[in-house]
PDB file of C-alpha atoms in Angstrom:
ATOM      1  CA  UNK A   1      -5.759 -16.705   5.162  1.00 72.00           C
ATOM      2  CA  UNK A   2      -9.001 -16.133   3.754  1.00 73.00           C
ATOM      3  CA  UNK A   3     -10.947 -13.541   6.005  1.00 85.00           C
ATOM      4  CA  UNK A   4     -14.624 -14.933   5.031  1.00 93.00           C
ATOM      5  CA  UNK A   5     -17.156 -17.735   5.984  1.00 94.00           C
ATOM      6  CA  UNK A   6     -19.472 -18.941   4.263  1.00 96.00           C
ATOM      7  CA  UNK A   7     -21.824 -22.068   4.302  1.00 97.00           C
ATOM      8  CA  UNK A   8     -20.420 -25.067   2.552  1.00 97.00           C
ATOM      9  CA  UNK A   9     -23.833 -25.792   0.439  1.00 97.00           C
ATOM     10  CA  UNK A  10     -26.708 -24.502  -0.619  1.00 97.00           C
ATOM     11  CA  UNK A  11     -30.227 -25.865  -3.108  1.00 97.00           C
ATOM     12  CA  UNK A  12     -32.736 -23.039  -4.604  1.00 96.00           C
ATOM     13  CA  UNK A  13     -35.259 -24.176  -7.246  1.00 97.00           C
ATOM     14  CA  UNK A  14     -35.141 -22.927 -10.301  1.00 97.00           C
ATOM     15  CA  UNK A  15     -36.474 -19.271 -10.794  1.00 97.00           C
ATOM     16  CA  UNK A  16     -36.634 -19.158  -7.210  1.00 97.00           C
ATOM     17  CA  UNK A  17     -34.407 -16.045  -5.618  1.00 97.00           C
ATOM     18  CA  UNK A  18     -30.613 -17.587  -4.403  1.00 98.00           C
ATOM     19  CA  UNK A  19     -29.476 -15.817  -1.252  1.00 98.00           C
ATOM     20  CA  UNK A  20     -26.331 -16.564  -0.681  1.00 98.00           C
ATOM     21  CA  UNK A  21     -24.040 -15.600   2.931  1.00 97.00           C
ATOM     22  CA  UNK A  22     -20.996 -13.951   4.046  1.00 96.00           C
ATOM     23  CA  UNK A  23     -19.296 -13.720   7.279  1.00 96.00           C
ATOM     24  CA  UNK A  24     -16.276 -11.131   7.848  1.00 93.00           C
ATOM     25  CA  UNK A  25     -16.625  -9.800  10.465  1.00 92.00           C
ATOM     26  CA  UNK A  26     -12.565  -8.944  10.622  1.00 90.00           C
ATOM     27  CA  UNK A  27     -12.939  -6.860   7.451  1.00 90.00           C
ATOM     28  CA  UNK A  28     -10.811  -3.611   7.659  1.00 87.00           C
ATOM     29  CA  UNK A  29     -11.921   0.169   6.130  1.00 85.00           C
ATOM     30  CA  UNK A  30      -9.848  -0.324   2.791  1.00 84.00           C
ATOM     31  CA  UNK A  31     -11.199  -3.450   2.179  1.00 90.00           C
ATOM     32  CA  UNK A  32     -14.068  -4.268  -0.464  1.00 92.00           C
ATOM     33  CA  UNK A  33     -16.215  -7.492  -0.570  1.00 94.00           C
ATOM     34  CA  UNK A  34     -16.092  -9.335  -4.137  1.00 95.00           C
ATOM     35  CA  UNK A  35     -17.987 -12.049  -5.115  1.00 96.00           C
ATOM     36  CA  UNK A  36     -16.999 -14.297  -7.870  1.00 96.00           C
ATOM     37  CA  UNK A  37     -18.333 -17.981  -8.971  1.00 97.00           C
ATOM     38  CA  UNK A  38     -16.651 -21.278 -10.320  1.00 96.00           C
ATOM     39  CA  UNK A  39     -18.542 -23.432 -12.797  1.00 94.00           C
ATOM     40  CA  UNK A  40     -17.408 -26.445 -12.856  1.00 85.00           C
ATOM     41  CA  UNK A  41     -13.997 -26.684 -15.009  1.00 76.00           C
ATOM     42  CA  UNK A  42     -13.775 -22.776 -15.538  1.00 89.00           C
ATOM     43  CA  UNK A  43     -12.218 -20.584 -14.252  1.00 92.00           C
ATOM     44  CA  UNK A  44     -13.993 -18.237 -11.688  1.00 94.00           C
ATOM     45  CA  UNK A  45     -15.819 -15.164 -13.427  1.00 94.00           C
ATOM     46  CA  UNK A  46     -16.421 -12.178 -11.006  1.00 93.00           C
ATOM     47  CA  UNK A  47     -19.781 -11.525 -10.399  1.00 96.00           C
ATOM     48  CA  UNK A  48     -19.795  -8.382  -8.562  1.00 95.00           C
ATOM     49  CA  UNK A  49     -18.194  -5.923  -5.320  1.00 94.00           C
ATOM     50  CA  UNK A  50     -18.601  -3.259  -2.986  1.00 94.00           C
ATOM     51  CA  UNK A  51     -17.544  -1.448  -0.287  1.00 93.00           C
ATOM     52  CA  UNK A  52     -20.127  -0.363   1.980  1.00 91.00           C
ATOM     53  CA  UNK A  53     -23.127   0.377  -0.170  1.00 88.00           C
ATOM     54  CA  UNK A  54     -25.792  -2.461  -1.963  1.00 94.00           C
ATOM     55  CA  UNK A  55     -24.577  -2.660  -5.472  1.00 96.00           C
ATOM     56  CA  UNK A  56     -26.547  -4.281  -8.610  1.00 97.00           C
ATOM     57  CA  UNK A  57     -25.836  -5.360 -11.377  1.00 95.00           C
ATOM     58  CA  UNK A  58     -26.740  -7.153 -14.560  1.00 95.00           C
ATOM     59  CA  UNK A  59     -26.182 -10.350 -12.717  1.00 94.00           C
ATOM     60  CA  UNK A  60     -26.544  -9.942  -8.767  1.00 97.00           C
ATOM     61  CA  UNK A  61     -27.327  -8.188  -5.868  1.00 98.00           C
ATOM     62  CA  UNK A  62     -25.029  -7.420  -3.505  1.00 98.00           C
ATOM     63  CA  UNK A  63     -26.096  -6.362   0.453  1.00 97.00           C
ATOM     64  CA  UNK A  64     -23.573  -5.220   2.617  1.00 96.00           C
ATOM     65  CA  UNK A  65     -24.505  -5.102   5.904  1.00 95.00           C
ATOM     66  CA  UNK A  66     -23.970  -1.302   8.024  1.00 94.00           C
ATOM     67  CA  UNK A  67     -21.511  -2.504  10.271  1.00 94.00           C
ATOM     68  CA  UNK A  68     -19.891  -3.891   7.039  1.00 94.00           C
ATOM     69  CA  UNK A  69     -19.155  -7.754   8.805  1.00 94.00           C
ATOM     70  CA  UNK A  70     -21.762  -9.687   6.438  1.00 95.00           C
ATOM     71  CA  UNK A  71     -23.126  -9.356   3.152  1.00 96.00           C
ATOM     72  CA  UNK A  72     -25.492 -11.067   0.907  1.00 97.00           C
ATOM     73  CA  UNK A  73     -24.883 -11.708  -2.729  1.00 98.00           C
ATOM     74  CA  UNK A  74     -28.746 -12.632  -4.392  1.00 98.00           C
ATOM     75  CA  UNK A  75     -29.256 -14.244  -8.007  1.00 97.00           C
ATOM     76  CA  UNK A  76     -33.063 -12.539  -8.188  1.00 97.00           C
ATOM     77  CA  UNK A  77     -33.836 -15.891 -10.344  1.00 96.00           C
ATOM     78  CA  UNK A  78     -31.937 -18.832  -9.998  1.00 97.00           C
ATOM     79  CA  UNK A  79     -31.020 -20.828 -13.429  1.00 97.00           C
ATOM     80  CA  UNK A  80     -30.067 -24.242 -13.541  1.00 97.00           C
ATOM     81  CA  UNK A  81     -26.836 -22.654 -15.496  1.00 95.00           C
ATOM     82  CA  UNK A  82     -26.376 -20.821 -11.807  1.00 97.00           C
ATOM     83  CA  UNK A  83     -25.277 -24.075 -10.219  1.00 97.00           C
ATOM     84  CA  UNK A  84     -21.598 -22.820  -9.404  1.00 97.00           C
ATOM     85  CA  UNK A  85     -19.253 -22.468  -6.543  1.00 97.00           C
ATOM     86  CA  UNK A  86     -19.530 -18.817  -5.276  1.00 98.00           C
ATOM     87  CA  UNK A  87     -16.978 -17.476  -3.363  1.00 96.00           C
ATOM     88  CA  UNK A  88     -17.467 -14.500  -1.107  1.00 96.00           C
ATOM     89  CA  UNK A  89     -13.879 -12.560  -1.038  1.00 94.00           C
ATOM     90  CA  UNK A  90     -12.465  -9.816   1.220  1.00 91.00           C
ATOM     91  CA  UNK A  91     -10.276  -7.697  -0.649  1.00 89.00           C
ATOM     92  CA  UNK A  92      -7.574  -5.121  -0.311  1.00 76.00           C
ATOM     93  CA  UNK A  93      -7.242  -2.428  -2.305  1.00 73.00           C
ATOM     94  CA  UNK A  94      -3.769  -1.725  -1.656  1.00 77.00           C
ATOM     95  CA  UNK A  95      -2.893  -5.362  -3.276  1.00 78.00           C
ATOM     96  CA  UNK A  96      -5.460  -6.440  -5.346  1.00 81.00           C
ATOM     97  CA  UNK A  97      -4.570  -9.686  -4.357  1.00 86.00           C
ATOM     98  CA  UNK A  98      -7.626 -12.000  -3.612  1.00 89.00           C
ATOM     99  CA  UNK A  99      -7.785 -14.788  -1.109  1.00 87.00           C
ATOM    100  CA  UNK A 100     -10.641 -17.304  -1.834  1.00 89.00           C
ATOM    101  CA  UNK A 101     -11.968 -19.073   1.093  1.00 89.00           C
ATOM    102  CA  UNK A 102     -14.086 -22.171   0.415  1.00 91.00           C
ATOM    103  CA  UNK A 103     -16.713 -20.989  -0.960  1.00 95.00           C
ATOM    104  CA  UNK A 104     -20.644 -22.258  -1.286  1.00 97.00           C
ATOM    105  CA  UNK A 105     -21.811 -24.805  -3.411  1.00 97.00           C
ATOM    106  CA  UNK A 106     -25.026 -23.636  -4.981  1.00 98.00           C
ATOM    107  CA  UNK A 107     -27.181 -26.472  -6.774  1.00 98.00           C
ATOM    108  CA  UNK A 108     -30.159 -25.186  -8.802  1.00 97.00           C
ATOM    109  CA  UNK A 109     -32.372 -27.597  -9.245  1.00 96.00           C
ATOM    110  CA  UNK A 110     -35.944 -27.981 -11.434  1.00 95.00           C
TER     111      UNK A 110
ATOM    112  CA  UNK B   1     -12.514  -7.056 -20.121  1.00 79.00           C
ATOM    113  CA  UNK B   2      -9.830  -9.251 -20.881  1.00 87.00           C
ATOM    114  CA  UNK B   3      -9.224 -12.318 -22.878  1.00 92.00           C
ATOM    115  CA  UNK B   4      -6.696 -14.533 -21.367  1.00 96.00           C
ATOM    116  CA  UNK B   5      -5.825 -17.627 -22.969  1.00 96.00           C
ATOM    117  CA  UNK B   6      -3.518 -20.537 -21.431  1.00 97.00           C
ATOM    118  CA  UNK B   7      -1.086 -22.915 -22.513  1.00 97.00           C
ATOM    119  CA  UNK B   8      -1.089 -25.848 -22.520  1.00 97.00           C
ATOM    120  CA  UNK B   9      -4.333 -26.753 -21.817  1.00 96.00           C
ATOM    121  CA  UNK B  10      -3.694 -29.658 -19.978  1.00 96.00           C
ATOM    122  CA  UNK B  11      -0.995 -32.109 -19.982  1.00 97.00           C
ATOM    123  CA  UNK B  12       0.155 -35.147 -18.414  1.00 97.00           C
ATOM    124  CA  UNK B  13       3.895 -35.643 -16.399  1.00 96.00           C
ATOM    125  CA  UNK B  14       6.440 -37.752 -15.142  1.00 97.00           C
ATOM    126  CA  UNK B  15       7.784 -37.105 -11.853  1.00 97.00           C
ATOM    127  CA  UNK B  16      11.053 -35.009 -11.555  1.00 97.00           C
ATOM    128  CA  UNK B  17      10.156 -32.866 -14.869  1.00 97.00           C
ATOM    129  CA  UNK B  18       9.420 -29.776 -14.972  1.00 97.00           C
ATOM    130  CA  UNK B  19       6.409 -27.871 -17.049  1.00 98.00           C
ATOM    131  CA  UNK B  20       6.237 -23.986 -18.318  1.00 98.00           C
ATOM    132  CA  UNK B  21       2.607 -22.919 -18.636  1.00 98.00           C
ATOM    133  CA  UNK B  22       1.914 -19.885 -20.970  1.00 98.00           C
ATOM    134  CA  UNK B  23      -0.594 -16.931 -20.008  1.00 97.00           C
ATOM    135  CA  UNK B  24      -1.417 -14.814 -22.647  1.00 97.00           C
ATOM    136  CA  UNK B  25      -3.175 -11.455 -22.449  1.00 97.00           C
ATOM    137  CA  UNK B  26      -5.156  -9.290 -25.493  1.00 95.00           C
ATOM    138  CA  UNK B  27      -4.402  -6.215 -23.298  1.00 93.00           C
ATOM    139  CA  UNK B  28      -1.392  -4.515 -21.348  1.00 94.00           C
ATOM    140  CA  UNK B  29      -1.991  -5.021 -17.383  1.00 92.00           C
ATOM    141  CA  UNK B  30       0.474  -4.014 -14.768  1.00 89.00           C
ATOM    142  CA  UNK B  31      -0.517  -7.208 -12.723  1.00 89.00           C
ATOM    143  CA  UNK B  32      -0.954 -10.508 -13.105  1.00 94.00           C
ATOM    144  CA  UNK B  33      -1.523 -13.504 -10.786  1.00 95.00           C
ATOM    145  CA  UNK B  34      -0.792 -17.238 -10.413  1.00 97.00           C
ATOM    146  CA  UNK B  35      -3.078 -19.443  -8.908  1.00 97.00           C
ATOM    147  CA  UNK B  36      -2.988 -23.355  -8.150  1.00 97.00           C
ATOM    148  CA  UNK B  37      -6.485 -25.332  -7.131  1.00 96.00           C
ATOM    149  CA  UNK B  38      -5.754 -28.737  -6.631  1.00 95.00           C
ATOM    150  CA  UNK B  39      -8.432 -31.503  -6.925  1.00 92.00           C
ATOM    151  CA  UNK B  40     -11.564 -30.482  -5.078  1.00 90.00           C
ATOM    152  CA  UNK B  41     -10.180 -27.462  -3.346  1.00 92.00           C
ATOM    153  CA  UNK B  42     -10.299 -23.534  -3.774  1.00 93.00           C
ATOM    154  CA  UNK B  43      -7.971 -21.276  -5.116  1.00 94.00           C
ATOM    155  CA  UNK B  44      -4.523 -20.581  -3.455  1.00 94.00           C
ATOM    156  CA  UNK B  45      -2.391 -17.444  -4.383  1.00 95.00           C
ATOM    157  CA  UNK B  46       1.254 -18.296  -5.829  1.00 97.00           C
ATOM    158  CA  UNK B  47       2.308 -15.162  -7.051  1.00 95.00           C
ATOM    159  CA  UNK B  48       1.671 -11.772  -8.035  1.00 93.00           C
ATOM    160  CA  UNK B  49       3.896 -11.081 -11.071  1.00 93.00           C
ATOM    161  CA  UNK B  50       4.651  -7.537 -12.145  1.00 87.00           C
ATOM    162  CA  UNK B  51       6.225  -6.761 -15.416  1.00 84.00           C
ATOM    163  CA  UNK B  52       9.501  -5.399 -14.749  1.00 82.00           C
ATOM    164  CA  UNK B  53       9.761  -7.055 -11.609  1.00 84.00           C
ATOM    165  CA  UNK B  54      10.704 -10.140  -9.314  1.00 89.00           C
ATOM    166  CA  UNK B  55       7.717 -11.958  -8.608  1.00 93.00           C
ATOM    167  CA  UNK B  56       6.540 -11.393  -5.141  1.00 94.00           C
ATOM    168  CA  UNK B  57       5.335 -15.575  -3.722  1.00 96.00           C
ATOM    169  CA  UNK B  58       3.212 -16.493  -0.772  1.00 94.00           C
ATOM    170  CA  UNK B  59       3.901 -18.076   2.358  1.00 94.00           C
ATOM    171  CA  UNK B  60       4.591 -21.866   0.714  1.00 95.00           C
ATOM    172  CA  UNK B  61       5.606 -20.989  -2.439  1.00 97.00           C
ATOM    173  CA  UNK B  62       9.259 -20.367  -3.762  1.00 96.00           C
ATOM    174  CA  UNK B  63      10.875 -19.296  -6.552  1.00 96.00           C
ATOM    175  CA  UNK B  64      12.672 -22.440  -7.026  1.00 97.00           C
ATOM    176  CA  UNK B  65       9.948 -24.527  -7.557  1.00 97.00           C
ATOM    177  CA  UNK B  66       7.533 -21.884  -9.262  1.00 98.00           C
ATOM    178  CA  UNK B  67       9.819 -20.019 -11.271  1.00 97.00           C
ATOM    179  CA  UNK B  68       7.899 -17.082 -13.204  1.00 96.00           C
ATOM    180  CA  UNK B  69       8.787 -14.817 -15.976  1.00 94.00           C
ATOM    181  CA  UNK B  70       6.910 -11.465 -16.607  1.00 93.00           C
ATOM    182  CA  UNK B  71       8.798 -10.375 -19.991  1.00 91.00           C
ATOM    183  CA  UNK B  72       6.111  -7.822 -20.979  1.00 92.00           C
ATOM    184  CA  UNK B  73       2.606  -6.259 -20.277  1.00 94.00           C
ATOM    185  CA  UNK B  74       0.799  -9.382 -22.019  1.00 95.00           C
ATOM    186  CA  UNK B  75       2.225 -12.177 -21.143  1.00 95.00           C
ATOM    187  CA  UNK B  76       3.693 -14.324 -18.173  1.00 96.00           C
ATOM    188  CA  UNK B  77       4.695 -17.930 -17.634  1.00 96.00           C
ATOM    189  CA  UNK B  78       4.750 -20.151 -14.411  1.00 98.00           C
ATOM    190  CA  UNK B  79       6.945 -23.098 -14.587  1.00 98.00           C
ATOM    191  CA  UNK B  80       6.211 -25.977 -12.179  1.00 98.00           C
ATOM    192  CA  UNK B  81       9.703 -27.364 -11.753  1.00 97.00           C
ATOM    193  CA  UNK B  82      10.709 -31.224 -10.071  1.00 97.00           C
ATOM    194  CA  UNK B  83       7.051 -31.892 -10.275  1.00 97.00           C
ATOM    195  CA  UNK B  84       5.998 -34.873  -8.026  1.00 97.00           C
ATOM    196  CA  UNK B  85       2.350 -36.480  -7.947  1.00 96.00           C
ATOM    197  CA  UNK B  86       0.878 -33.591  -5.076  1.00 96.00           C
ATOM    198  CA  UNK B  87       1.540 -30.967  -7.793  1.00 97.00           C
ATOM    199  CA  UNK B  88      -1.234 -31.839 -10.021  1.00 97.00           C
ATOM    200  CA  UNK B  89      -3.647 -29.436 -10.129  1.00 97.00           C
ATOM    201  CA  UNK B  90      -5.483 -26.666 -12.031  1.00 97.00           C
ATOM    202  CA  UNK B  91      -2.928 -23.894 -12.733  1.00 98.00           C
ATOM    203  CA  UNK B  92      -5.011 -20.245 -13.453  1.00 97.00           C
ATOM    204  CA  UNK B  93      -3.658 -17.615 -14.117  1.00 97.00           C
ATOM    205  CA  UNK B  94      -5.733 -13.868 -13.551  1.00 96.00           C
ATOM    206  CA  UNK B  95      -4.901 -10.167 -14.056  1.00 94.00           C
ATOM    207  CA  UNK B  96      -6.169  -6.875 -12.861  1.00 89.00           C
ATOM    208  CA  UNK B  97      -8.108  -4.183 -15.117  1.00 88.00           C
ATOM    209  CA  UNK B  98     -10.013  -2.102 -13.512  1.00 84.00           C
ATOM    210  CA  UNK B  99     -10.460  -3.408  -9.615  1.00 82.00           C
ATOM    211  CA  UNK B 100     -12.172  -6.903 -11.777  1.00 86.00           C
ATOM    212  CA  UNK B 101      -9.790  -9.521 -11.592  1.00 89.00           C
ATOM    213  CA  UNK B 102     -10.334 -11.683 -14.877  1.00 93.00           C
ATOM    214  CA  UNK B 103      -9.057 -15.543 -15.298  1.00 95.00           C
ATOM    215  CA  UNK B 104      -7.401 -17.813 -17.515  1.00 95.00           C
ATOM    216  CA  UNK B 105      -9.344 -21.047 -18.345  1.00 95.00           C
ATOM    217  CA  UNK B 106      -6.765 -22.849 -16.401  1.00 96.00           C
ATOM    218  CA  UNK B 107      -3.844 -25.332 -16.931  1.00 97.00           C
ATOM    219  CA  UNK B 108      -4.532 -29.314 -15.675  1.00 97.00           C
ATOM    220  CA  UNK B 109      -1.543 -30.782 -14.744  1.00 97.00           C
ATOM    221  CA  UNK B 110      -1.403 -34.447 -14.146  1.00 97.00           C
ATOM    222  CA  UNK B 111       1.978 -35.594 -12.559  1.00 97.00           C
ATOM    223  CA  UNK B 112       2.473 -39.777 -13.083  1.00 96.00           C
TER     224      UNK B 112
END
């Protein structure tokens, strides 16, 4: 089972920052926290991870919370080409296999 | 980074048959992964296929049904076997390079 929550939906307007939520509050030492995204018909592209310190990248912003249960992935200027499924996922590193929850459905609108 | 290509792209089924979907890598990976989404839903684990290997399935899937072949470091195939109507779905498959986990563009399966 997938060891995240997140909120089913979510609306930013365009250029706007998206800040987007993760529960997992289960999530063991070995574990990191990827975040990967679904346009529509694709298949998901990885966006970004980390363990227990914010990463950034290129594309995002990832905040991991200290006690490690929640994190944050932020898209510093929403696009409409943003508008995506995003997936928060708990991974192990022992594995590498990843469970995908839900996810939330971001629409970026004008 | 990988390029992974799939085949067929999509394709449409009768009941009872069965369908092998191609994944094709442009680089050796130890790992690779199958992955079913069915109409409006996430992504659900199959099978982790190492080359060399049995595959290893999740709780739901068997080897009977999903029977994969890892034959070398590039390339893997899933075959949907007996398909009835609740099999259609996307079929993705993903590999491992460097703790990034890259996909296929995916396989839609229609089953009539």
């Amino acid at each position: 089972d997938a060891k995240t929550t997140q909120p089913p939906s979510m609306d930013c307007a365009e250029g706007r920052a998206a800040n987007l939520p993760c529960n997992h509050s289960t999530i063991s030492g070995n574990e990191y926290v990827y975040w990967y995204r679904q346009i529509h018909s694709q298949g998901p592209q990885y966006i970004i991870h980390g363990l227990k310190n914010n990463e950034t990248n290129e594309m995002a912003s990832l905040i991991i919370t200290e006690d490690r249960k929640s994190s944050t992935l932020i898209l510093p200027h929403a696009t409409l080409r943003d508008t995506a499924v995003y997936y928060c996922i708990v991974r192990d590193y022992n594995t590498d296999k990843l469970i995908f929850g839900t996810g939330t459905r971001l629409q970026v609108f004008p | 980074s990988a390029v992974i290509s799939q085949k067929p792209s999509r394709d449409i089924c009768q009941r009872g048959t069965s369908l092998t979907i191609q994944c094709q890598v442009d680089s050796q990976v130890t790992m690779m992964f199958w992955y079913r989404q069915q109409p409006g839903q996430s992504l659900t684990l199959i099978a982790t296929a190492n080359q060399g290997s049995e595959a290893t399935y999740e709780s739901g899937f068997v080897i009977d049904k999903f029977p994969i072949s890892r034959p070398n470091l590039t390339f893997s195939t899933l075959t949907v076997s007996n398909m009835s109507p609740e099999d259609s779905s996307i079929y993705l498959c993903s590999v491992d390079i460097y703790n990034e986990q890259f996909f296929g563009p995916g396989t839609r399966l229609t089953v009539l």
